[in-house]
Short mmCIF file of C-alpha atoms (C1' of nucleotides) in Angstrom, two decimals:
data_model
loop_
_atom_site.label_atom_id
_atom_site.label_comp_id
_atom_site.label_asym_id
_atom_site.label_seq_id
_atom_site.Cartn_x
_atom_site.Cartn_y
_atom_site.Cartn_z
CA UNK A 1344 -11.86 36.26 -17.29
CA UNK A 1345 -15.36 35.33 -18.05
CA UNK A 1346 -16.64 35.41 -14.22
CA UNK A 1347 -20.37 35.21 -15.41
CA UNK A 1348 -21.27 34.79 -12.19
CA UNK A 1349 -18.89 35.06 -9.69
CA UNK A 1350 -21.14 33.74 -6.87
CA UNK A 1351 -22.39 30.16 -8.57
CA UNK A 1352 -18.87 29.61 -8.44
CA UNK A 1353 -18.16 30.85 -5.23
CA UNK A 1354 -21.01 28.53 -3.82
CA UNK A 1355 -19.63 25.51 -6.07
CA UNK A 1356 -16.00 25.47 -4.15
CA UNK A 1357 -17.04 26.58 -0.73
CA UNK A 1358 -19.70 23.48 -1.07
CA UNK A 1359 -17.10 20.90 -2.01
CA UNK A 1360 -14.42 21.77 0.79
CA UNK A 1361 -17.47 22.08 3.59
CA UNK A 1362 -18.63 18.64 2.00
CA UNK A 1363 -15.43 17.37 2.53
CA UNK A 1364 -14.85 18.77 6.28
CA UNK A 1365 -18.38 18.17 7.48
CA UNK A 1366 -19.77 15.31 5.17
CA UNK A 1367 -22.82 16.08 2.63
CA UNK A 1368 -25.75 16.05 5.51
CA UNK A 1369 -23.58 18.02 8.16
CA UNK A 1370 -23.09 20.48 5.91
CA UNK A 1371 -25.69 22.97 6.48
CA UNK A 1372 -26.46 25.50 3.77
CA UNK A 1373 -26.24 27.82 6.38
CA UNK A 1374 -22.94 27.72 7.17
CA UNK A 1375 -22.38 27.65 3.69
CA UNK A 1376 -23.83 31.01 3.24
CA UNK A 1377 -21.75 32.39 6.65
CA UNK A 1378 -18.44 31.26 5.01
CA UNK A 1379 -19.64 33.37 1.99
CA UNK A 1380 -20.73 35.99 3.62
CA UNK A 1381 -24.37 35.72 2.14
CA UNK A 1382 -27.57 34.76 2.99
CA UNK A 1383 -29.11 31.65 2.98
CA UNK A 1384 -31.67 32.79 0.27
CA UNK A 1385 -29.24 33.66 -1.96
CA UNK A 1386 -27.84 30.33 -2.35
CA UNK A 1387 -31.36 29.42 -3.39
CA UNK A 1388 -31.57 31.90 -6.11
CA UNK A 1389 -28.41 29.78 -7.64
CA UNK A 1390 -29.50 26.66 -6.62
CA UNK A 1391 -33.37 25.22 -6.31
CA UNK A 1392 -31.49 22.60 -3.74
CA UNK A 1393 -28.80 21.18 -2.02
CA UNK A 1394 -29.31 18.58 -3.55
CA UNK A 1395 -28.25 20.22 -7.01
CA UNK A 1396 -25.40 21.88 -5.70
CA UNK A 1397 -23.91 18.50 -5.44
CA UNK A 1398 -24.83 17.49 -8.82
CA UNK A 1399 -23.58 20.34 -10.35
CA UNK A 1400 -20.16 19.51 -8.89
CA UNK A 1401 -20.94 15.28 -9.63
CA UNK A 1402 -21.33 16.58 -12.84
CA UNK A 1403 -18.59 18.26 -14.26
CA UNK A 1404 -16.28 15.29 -13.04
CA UNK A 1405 -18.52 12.78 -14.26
CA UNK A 1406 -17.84 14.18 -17.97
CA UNK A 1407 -14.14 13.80 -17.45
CA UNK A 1408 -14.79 10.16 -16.20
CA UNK A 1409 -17.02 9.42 -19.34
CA UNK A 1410 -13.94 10.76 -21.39
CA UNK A 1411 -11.51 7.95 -19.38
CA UNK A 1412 -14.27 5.40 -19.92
CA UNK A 1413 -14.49 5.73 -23.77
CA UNK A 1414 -11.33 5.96 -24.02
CA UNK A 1415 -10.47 2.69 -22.14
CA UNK A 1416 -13.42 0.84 -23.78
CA UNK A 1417 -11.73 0.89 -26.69
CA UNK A 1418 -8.47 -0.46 -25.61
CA UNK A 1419 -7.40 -3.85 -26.12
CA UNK A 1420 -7.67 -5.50 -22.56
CA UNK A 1421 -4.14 -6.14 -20.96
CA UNK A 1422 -1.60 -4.95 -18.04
CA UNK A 1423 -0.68 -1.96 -20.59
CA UNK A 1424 -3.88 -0.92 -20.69
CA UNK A 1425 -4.47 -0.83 -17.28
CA UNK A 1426 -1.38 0.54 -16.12
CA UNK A 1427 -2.21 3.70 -18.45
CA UNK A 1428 -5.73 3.29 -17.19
CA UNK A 1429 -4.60 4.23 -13.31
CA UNK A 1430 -2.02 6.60 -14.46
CA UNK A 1431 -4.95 8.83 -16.43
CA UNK A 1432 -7.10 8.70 -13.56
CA UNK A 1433 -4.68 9.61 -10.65
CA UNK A 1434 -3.60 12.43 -13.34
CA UNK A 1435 -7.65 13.32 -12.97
CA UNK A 1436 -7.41 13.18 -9.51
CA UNK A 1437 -4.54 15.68 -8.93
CA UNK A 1438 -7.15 19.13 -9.24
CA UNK A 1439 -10.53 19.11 -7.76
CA UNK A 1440 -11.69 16.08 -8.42
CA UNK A 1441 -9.60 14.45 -5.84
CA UNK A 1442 -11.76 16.36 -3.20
CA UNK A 1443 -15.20 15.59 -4.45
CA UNK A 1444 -13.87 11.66 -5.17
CA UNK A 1445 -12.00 11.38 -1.18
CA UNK A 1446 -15.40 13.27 0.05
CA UNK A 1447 -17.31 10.84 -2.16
CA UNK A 1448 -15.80 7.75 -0.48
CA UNK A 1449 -15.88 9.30 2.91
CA UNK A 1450 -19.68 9.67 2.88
CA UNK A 1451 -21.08 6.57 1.55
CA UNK A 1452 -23.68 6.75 3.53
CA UNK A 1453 -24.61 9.66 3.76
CA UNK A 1454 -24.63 9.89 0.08
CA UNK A 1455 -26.46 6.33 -0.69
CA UNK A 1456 -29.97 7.61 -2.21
CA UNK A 1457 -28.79 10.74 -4.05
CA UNK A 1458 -29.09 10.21 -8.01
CA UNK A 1459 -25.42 12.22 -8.25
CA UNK A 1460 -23.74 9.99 -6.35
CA UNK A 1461 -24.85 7.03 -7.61
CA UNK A 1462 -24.44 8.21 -11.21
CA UNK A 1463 -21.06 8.82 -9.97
CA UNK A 1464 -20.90 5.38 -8.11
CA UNK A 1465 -21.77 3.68 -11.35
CA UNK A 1466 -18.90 5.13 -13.50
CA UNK A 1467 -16.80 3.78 -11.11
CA UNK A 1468 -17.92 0.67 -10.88
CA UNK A 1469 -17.45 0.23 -14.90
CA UNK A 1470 -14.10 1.62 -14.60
CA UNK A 1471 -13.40 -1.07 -11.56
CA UNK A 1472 -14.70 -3.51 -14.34
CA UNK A 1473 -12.07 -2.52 -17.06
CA UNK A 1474 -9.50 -3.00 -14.46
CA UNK A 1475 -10.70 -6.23 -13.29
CA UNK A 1476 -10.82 -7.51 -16.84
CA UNK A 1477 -8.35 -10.29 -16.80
CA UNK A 1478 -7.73 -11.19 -20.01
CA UNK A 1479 -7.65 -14.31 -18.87
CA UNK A 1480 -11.73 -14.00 -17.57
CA UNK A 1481 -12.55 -12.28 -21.21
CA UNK A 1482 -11.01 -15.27 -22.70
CA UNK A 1483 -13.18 -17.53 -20.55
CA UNK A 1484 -10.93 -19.53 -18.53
CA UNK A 1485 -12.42 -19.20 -15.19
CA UNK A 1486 -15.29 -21.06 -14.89
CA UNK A 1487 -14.47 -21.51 -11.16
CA UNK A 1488 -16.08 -17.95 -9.31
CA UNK A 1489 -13.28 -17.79 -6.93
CA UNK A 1490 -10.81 -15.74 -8.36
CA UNK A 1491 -12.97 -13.50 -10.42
CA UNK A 1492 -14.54 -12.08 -6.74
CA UNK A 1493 -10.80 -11.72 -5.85
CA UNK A 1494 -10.05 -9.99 -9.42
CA UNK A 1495 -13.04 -7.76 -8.54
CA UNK A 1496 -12.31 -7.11 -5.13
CA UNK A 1497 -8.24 -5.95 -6.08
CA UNK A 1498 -9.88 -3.79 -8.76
CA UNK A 1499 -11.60 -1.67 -6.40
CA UNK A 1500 -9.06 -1.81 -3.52
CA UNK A 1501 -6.50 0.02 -6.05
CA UNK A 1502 -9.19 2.51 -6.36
CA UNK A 1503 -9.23 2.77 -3.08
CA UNK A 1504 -5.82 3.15 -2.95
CA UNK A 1505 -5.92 6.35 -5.55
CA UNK A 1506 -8.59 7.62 -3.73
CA UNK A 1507 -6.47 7.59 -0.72
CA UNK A 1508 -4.03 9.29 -2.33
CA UNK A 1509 -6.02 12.17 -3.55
CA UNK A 1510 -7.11 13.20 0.31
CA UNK A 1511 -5.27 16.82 0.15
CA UNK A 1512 -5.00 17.52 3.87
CA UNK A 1513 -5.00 15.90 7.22
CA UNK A 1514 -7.18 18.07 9.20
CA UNK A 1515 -6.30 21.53 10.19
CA UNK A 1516 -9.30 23.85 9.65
CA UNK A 1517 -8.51 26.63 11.66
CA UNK A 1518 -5.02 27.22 9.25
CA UNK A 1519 -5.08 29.81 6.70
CA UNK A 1520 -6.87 28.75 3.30
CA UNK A 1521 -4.46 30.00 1.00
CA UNK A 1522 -1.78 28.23 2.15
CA UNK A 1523 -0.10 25.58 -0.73
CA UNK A 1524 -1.25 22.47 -0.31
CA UNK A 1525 1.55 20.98 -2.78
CA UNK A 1526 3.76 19.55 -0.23
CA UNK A 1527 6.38 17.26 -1.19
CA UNK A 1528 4.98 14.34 1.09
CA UNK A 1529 1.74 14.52 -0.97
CA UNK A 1530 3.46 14.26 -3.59
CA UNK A 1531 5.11 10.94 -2.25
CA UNK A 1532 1.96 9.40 -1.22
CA UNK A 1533 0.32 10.06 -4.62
CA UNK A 1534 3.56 8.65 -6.48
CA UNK A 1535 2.91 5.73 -3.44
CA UNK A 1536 -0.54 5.39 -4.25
CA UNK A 1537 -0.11 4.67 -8.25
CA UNK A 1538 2.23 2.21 -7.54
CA UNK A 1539 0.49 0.52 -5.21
CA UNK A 1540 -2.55 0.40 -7.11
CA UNK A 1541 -0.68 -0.34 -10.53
CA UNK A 1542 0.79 -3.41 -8.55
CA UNK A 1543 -2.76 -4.34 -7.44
CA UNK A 1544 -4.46 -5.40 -11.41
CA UNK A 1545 -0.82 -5.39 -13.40
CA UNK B 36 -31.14 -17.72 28.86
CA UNK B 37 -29.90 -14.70 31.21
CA UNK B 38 -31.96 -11.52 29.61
CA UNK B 39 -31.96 -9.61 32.49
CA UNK B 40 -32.63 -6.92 29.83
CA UNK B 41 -34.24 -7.94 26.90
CA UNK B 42 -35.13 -4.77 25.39
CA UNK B 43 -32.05 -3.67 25.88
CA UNK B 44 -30.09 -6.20 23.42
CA UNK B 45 -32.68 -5.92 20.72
CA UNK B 46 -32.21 -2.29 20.66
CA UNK B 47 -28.77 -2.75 20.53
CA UNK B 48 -29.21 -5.11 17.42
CA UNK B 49 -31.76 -3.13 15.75
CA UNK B 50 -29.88 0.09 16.08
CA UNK B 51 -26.82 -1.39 14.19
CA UNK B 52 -29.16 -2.65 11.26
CA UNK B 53 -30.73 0.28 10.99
CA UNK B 54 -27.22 2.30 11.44
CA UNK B 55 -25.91 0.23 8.78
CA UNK B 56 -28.52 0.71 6.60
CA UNK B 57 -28.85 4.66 6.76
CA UNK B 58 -25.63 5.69 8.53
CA UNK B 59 -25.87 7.13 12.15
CA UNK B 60 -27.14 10.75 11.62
CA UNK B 61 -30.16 9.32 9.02
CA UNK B 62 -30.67 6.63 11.41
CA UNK B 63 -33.89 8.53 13.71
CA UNK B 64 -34.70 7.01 17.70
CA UNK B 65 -38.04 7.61 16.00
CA UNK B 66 -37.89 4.50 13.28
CA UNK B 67 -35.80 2.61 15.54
CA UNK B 68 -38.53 2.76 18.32
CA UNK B 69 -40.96 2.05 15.54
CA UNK B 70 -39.22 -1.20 14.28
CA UNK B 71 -39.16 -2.30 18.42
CA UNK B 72 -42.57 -1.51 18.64
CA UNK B 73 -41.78 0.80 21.76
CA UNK B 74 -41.68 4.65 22.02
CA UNK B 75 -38.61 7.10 21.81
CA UNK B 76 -38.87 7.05 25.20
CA UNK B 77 -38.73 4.09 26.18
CA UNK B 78 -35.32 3.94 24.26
CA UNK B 79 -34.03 6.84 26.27
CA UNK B 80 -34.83 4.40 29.41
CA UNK B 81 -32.13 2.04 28.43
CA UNK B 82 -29.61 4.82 26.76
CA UNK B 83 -29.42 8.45 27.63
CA UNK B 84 -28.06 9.37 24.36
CA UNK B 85 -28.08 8.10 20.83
CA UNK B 86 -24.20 8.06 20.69
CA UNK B 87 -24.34 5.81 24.15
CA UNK B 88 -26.32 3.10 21.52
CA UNK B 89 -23.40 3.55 19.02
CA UNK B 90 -20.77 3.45 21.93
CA UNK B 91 -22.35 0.32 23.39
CA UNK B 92 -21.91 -1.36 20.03
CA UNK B 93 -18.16 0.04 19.99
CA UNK B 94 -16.91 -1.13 22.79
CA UNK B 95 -17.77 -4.39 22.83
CA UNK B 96 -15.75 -4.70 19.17
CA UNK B 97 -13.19 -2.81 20.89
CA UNK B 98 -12.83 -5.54 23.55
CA UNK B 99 -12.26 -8.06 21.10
CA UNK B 100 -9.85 -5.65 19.16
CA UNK B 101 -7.71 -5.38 22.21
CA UNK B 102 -7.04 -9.47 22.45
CA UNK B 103 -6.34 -9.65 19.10
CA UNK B 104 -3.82 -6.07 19.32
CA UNK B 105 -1.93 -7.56 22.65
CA UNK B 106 -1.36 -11.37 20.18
CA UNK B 107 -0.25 -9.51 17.88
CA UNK B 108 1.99 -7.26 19.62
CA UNK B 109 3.79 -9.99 21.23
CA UNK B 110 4.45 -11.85 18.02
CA UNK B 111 8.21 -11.15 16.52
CA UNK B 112 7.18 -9.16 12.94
CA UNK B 113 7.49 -11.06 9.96
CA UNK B 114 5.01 -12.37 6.93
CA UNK B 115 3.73 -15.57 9.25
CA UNK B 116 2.55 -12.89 11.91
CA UNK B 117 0.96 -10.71 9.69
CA UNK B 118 -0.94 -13.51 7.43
CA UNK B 119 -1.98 -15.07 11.42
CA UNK B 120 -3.14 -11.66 12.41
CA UNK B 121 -5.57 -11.17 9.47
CA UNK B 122 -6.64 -14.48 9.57
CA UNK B 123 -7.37 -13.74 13.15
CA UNK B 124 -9.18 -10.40 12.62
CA UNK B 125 -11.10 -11.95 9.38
CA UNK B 126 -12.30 -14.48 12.59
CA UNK B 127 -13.39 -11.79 14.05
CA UNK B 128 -15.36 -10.08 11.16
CA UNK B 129 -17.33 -12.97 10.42
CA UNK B 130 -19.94 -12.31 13.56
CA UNK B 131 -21.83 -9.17 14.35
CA UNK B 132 -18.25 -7.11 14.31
CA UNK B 133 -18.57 -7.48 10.48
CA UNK B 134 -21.54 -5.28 10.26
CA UNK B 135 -20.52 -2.86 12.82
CA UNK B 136 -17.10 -2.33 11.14
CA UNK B 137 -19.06 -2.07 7.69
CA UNK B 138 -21.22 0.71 8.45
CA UNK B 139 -17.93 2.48 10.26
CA UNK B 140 -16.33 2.20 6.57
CA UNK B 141 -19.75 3.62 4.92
CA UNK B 142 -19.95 6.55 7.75
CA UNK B 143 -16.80 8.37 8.34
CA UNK B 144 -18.07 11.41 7.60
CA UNK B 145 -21.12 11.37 9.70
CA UNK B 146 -19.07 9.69 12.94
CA UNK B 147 -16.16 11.56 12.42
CA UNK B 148 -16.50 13.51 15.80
CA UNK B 149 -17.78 10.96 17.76
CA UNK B 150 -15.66 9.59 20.36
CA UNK B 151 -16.54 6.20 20.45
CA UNK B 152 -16.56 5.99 16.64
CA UNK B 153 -12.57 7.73 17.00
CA UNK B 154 -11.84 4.78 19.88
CA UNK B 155 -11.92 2.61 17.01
CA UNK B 156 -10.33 3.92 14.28
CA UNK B 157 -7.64 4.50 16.41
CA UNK B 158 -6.94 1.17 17.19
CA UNK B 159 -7.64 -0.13 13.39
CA UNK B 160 -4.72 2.26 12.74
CA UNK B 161 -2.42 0.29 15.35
CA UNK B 162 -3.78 -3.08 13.88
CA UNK B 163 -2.54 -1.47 10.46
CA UNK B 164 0.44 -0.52 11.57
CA UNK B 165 1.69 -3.49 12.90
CA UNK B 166 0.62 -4.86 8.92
CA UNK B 167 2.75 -2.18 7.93
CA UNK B 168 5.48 -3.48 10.02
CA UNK B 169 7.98 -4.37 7.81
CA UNK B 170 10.97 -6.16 9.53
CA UNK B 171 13.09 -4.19 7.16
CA UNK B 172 11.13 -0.81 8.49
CA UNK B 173 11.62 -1.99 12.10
CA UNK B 174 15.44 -2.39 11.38
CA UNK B 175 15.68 1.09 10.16
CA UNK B 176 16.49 0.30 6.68
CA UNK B 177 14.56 2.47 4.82
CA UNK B 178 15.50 6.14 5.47
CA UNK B 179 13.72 6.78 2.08
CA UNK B 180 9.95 7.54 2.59
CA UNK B 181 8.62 6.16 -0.71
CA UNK B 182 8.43 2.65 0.48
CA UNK B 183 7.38 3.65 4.11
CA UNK B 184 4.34 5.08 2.42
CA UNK B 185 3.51 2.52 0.29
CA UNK B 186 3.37 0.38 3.24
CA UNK B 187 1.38 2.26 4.98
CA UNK B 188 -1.18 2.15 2.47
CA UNK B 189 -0.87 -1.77 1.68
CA UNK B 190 -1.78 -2.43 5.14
CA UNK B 191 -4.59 -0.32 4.84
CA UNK B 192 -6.29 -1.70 2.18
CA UNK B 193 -6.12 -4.74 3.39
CA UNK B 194 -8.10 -3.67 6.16
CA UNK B 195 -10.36 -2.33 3.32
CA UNK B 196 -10.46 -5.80 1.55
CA UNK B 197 -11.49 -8.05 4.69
CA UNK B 198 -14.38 -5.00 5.53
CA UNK B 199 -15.35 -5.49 1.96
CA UNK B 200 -15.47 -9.13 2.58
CA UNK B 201 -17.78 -8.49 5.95
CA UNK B 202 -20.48 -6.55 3.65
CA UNK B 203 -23.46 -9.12 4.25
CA UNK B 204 -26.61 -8.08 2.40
CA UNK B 205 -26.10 -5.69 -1.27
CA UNK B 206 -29.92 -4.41 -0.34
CA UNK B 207 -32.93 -5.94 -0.11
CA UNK B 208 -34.33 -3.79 3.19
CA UNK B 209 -37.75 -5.32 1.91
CA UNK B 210 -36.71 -8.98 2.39
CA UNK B 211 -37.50 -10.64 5.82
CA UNK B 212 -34.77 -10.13 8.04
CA UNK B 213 -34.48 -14.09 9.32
CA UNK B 214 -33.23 -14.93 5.79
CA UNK B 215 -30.24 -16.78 6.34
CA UNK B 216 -27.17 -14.70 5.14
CA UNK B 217 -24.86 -17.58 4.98
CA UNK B 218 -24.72 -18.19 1.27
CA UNK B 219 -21.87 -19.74 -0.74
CA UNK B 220 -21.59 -16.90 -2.50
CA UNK B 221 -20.75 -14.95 0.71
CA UNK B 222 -18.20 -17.34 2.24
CA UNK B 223 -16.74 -17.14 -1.23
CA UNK B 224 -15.72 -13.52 -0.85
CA UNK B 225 -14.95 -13.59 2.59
CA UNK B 226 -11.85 -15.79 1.60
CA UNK B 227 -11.16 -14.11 -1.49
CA UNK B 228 -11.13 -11.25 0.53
CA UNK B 229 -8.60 -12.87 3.48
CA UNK B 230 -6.42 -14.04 0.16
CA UNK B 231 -6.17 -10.72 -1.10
CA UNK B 232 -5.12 -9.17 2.19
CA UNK B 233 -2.83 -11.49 2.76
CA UNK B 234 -1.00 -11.09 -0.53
CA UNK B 235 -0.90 -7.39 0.40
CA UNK B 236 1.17 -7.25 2.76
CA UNK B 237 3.48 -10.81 2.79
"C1'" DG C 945 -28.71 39.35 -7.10
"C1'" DT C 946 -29.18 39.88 -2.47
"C1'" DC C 947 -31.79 40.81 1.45
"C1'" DT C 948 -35.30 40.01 5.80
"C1'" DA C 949 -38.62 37.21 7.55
"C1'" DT C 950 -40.91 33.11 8.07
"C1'" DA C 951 -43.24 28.52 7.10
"C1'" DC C 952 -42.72 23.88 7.85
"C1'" DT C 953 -40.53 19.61 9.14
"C1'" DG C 954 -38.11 16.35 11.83
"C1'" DC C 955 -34.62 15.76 15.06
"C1'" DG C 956 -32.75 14.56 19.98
"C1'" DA C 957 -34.08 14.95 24.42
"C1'" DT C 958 -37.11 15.75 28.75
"C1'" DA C 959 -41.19 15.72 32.12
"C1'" DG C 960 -44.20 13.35 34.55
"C1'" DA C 961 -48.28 10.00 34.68
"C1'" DC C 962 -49.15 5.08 34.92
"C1'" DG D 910 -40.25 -0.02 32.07
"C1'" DT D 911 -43.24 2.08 29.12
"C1'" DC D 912 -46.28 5.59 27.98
"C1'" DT D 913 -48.18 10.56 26.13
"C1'" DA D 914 -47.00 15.04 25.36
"C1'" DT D 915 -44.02 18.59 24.50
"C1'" DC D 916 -39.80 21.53 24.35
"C1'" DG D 917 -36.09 23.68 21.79
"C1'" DC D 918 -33.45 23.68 17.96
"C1'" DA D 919 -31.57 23.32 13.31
"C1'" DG D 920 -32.59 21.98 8.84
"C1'" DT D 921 -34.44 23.04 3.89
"C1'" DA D 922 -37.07 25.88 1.43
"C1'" DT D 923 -40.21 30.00 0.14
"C1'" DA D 924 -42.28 34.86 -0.24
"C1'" DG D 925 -41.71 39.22 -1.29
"C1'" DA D 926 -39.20 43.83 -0.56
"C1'" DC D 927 -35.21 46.32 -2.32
#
DNA sequence: GTCTATACTGCGATAGAC
DNA sequence: GTCTATCGCAGTATAGAC
């Protein structure tokens, strides 16, 4: 175990599930601290804002999406492509990143002028463009706008739909927070969700 | 012309422009009493709370929500139903309901505990559900889950698509706000949008 | 690295005059 | 029906002791 500071990532994981429950501006810092059993102040020595706490968590899963995006830049455009496209990114979805992403669409606006989230926002966006890329539009066939806003539209509606997927739990914040969240429904619905979204640009 | 109260209505539009464009908890009585040119207090004349504003807006979609619910109950389930019932509800999307169910997309987070806000979503869920309504789910053909929750999801996305199709403006908070909205461009999507939804779920 | 204590800001909401 | 003035509270953030 490295645990060079045990706190930082304390704060970091407490954050992103009272992000999740409360939204990013409902979230007070000082019920952050309560749940840790700190002070306010010491969240500040670890963080200059609230602001960064987010960014530190934007961060580290914006790395991983830059990793997806290379790598499906430099595939040839096609339904292969963006079948394996979706299945990498529900497969990034499946750990932590599924909370920050289903907390991410849950507080649009809440979240509309913070540089993380649009950073975020516009990784997304590219990888809604590499799923919308028809082939057929790279090859120049539709002059005609109509179907590339409906190409455009079903790529980010099968984001959506892995997004959807990735929400862990219904509600229940009084139950215990160890408890396994692996159920086999959610299992289901993110086996659902691939398919669904696979159908959606394949 | 009735305006028995004038003030009234415009802060009733106002507050879902400026709702829309910073979400319900950014949205201050302060700004909104600045952009009417009247004091906070004044607004608390015509609304004891700021969640009666939001509430006012609600219901009023709500109404219109419940005509189109009772159609579409009645109907017998099938694919002509379900295309007639988004049609329908794209209808309704196209007026003021458009923005007001936009900014409920944006906002979960911050109206997730407000009734009114609740009201509504619980009736979009109905409205999906009877999307979801497969004919082969109502016969009681599919014991397996897998397809009952892909189904699920299919109907709402395409709930997610028409929204989509209802977002008016990008941004442009600078530009005058008797622009006329009604672009090509815009009535483009909007049927893109009712195509996609429709091939969702028929 | 954590604490106590506090500065400062902006919020929703209220009181009472006009 | 609108105003001025203010209350009480919760928020982020800071200062400085330990």
């Amino acid at each position: 175990m490295v645990r060079r500071s045990d706190t930082r990532e304390a704060i970091r994981a407490v954050a992103l599930e009272l992000f999740g429950e409360r939204g990013y501006e409902r979230a007070s810092l000082r019920e952050l601290a309560v749940r840790l059993r700190i002070t306010k102040a010491a969240v500040y020595h670890h963080f200059a804002t609230k602001e960064d706490i987010l960014a530190s968590l934007a961060e580290e899963f914006a790395a991983r999406l830059d990793e997806l995006l290379t790598w499906g830049r430099a595939q040839p455009p096609g339904p292969g492509t963006r079948r394996e496209l979706l299945r990498r990114y529900a497969e990034l979805l499946a750990g932590r990143h599924g909370r920050l992403v289903r907390f991410l669409e849950d507080d649009r606006a809440g979240l509309r002028d913070l540089a993380a989230a649009r950073d975020l926002h516009r990784r997304l966006d590219e990888l809604a463009g590499l799923l919308a890329d028809d082939g057929a539009a790279a090859a120049g066939l539709l002059a005609d706008g109509g179907r590339t806003a409906a190409a455009t539209l079903r790529a980010r509606l099968c984001l959506v739909a892995l997004h959807d997927g990735a929400a862990a739990r219904v509600a229940g914040p009084a139950a215990g927070p160890s408890r396994s969240w692996s159920t086999s429904g959610e299992v289901e619905l993110r086996e659902a969700a691939l398919a669904v979204a696979q159908d959606l640009v394949c």
